[in-house]
Amino acid sequence: MSTTRPQLPDDRPEQGGSGVDDGAGPAAAVGRRTRRLTLVGASGVVPMARDFAREALREWGWTPAEGADRKAAAEDVLLVVSELVTNACLHAEGPEEVLVSTDGKTLRIEVSDLGSGEPAPRTPHRAGRPGGHGMFIVQRLSIDWGVLRVPGVPGKRVWAEVAAPA
């Protein structure tokens, strides 16, 4: 599913920043843990974003994973992070920020960029064809995903949510 909404019901406007947010912001007050990584001007952003997400997963108890379901869930998150950041690199002049947050039931990944394009799975999807699989992968691994835009502000945030392992 792909949706374009200005704001989801549980979203709160967030202040800009750099580095890592350990959940001390407004989301922490309602039990949501959040980490933020600024990527403006950085090189090697895809592995940097994966390492950042891997550290968040470790901190939040998703890894080291015990059992196949937990390991698969953690790998799904890392793949979704890679695909969203790669998409921003290829189609939007690079990502500006990666935000990961969890409420214990889902993990949300957001990648912001200044692009005006609308990400969508390529249709028809042809598995044997090289390239163009990123948003199809995100769609398959996520319980929901979409695009957030703020009227009058350039760019967007592409988000995806992955279910926590049982």
PDB file of C-alpha atoms in Angstrom, residues 68-154:
ATOM      1  CA  ALA A  68      14.417 -17.339  12.645  1.00  0.00           C
ATOM      2  CA  ASP A  69      11.448 -14.942  12.953  1.00  0.00           C
ATOM      3  CA  ARG A  70      13.398 -12.384  14.973  1.00  0.00           C
ATOM      4  CA  LYS A  71      16.417 -12.630  12.688  1.00  0.00           C
ATOM      5  CA  ALA A  72      14.210 -12.216   9.586  1.00  0.00           C
ATOM      6  CA  ALA A  73      12.489  -9.158  11.098  1.00  0.00           C
ATOM      7  CA  ALA A  74      15.840  -7.472  11.801  1.00  0.00           C
ATOM      8  CA  GLU A  75      17.102  -8.262   8.294  1.00  0.00           C
ATOM      9  CA  ASP A  76      13.862  -6.889   6.816  1.00  0.00           C
ATOM     10  CA  VAL A  77      14.427  -3.587   8.637  1.00  0.00           C
ATOM     11  CA  LEU A  78      17.997  -3.305   7.347  1.00  0.00           C
ATOM     12  CA  LEU A  79      16.893  -4.063   3.795  1.00  0.00           C
ATOM     13  CA  VAL A  80      14.088  -1.482   3.944  1.00  0.00           C
ATOM     14  CA  VAL A  81      16.556   1.128   5.257  1.00  0.00           C
ATOM     15  CA  SER A  82      18.941   0.318   2.396  1.00  0.00           C
ATOM     16  CA  GLU A  83      16.223   0.533  -0.235  1.00  0.00           C
ATOM     17  CA  LEU A  84      14.768   3.824   1.015  1.00  0.00           C
ATOM     18  CA  VAL A  85      18.191   5.483   1.270  1.00  0.00           C
ATOM     19  CA  THR A  86      19.253   4.122  -2.130  1.00  0.00           C
ATOM     20  CA  ASN A  87      16.027   5.420  -3.663  1.00  0.00           C
ATOM     21  CA  ALA A  88      16.764   8.899  -2.273  1.00  0.00           C
ATOM     22  CA  CYS A  89      20.296   8.699  -3.707  1.00  0.00           C
ATOM     23  CA  LEU A  90      19.106   7.653  -7.156  1.00  0.00           C
ATOM     24  CA  HIS A  91      15.999   9.794  -7.523  1.00  0.00           C
ATOM     25  CA  ALA A  92      16.206  12.742  -5.113  1.00  0.00           C
ATOM     26  CA  GLU A  93      19.804  14.036  -4.949  1.00  0.00           C
ATOM     27  CA  GLY A  94      20.447  12.078  -1.777  1.00  0.00           C
ATOM     28  CA  PRO A  95      18.845  11.632   1.633  1.00  0.00           C
ATOM     29  CA  GLU A  96      18.888  14.375   4.217  1.00  0.00           C
ATOM     30  CA  GLU A  97      17.972  12.348   7.294  1.00  0.00           C
ATOM     31  CA  VAL A  98      17.080   8.861   8.494  1.00  0.00           C
ATOM     32  CA  LEU A  99      14.768   8.455  11.445  1.00  0.00           C
ATOM     33  CA  VAL A 100      13.946   5.119  13.063  1.00  0.00           C
ATOM     34  CA  SER A 101      11.462   4.751  15.875  1.00  0.00           C
ATOM     35  CA  THR A 102       9.624   1.996  17.665  1.00  0.00           C
ATOM     36  CA  ASP A 103       6.678   1.654  19.974  1.00  0.00           C
ATOM     37  CA  GLY A 104       7.483  -2.015  20.661  1.00  0.00           C
ATOM     38  CA  LYS A 105       4.913  -3.301  18.152  1.00  0.00           C
ATOM     39  CA  THR A 106       6.250  -1.725  14.969  1.00  0.00           C
ATOM     40  CA  LEU A 107       9.450  -0.147  13.802  1.00  0.00           C
ATOM     41  CA  ARG A 108       9.105   2.921  11.603  1.00  0.00           C
ATOM     42  CA  ILE A 109      11.776   4.027   9.155  1.00  0.00           C
ATOM     43  CA  GLU A 110      11.648   7.509   7.609  1.00  0.00           C
ATOM     44  CA  VAL A 111      14.031   8.889   5.005  1.00  0.00           C
ATOM     45  CA  SER A 112      13.749  12.572   4.143  1.00  0.00           C
ATOM     46  CA  ASP A 113      14.996  14.140   0.917  1.00  0.00           C
ATOM     47  CA  LEU A 114      14.433  17.254  -1.183  1.00  0.00           C
ATOM     48  CA  GLY A 115      13.057  15.378  -4.194  1.00  0.00           C
ATOM     49  CA  SER A 116       9.724  16.175  -5.763  1.00  0.00           C
ATOM     50  CA  GLY A 117       9.159  12.716  -7.275  1.00  0.00           C
ATOM     51  CA  GLU A 118       6.678  10.173  -6.018  1.00  0.00           C
ATOM     52  CA  PRO A 119       8.177   6.762  -5.182  1.00  0.00           C
ATOM     53  CA  ALA A 120       6.129   3.799  -6.368  1.00  0.00           C
ATOM     54  CA  PRO A 121       6.726   0.140  -7.129  1.00  0.00           C
ATOM     55  CA  ARG A 122       7.406  -0.341 -10.834  1.00  0.00           C
ATOM     56  CA  THR A 123       4.438  -1.942 -12.535  1.00  0.00           C
ATOM     57  CA  PRO A 124       4.301  -4.427 -13.909  1.00  0.00           C
ATOM     58  CA  HIS A 125       6.981  -5.860 -11.665  1.00  0.00           C
ATOM     59  CA  ARG A 126       9.363  -8.096 -13.592  1.00  0.00           C
ATOM     60  CA  ALA A 127      11.515 -10.105 -11.221  1.00  0.00           C
ATOM     61  CA  GLY A 128      14.138 -11.021 -13.837  1.00  0.00           C
ATOM     62  CA  ARG A 129      14.731  -7.445 -14.948  1.00  0.00           C
ATOM     63  CA  PRO A 130      17.678  -5.590 -13.365  1.00  0.00           C
ATOM     64  CA  GLY A 131      16.915  -2.489 -11.305  1.00  0.00           C
ATOM     65  CA  GLY A 132      13.646  -0.915 -10.250  1.00  0.00           C
ATOM     66  CA  HIS A 133      12.866  -3.328  -7.414  1.00  0.00           C
ATOM     67  CA  GLY A 134      13.425  -1.011  -4.429  1.00  0.00           C
ATOM     68  CA  MET A 135       9.885   0.135  -3.701  1.00  0.00           C
ATOM     69  CA  PHE A 136       8.505  -3.311  -4.559  1.00  0.00           C
ATOM     70  CA  ILE A 137      10.803  -4.732  -1.859  1.00  0.00           C
ATOM     71  CA  VAL A 138       9.733  -2.021   0.607  1.00  0.00           C
ATOM     72  CA  GLN A 139       6.072  -2.762  -0.140  1.00  0.00           C
ATOM     73  CA  ARG A 140       6.542  -6.522   0.348  1.00  0.00           C
ATOM     74  CA  LEU A 141       8.474  -6.250   3.630  1.00  0.00           C
ATOM     75  CA  SER A 142       6.421  -3.500   5.260  1.00  0.00           C
ATOM     76  CA  ILE A 143       3.010  -3.575   6.889  1.00  0.00           C
ATOM     77  CA  ASP A 144       2.459  -0.080   5.476  1.00  0.00           C
ATOM     78  CA  TRP A 145       4.429   2.667   3.748  1.00  0.00           C
ATOM     79  CA  GLY A 146       3.843   6.066   2.273  1.00  0.00           C
ATOM     80  CA  VAL A 147       5.029   9.581   1.617  1.00  0.00           C
ATOM     81  CA  LEU A 148       4.690  12.605   3.890  1.00  0.00           C
ATOM     82  CA  ARG A 149       4.777  16.097   2.402  1.00  0.00           C
ATOM     83  CA  VAL A 150       4.332  19.422   4.107  1.00  0.00           C
ATOM     84  CA  PRO A 151       2.634  22.038   1.909  1.00  0.00           C
ATOM     85  CA  GLY A 152       5.042  24.826   0.989  1.00  0.00           C
ATOM     86  CA  VAL A 153       8.117  22.899   2.162  1.00  0.00           C
ATOM     87  CA  PRO A 154      10.354  21.278  -0.459  1.00  0.00           C
TER      88      PRO A 154
END
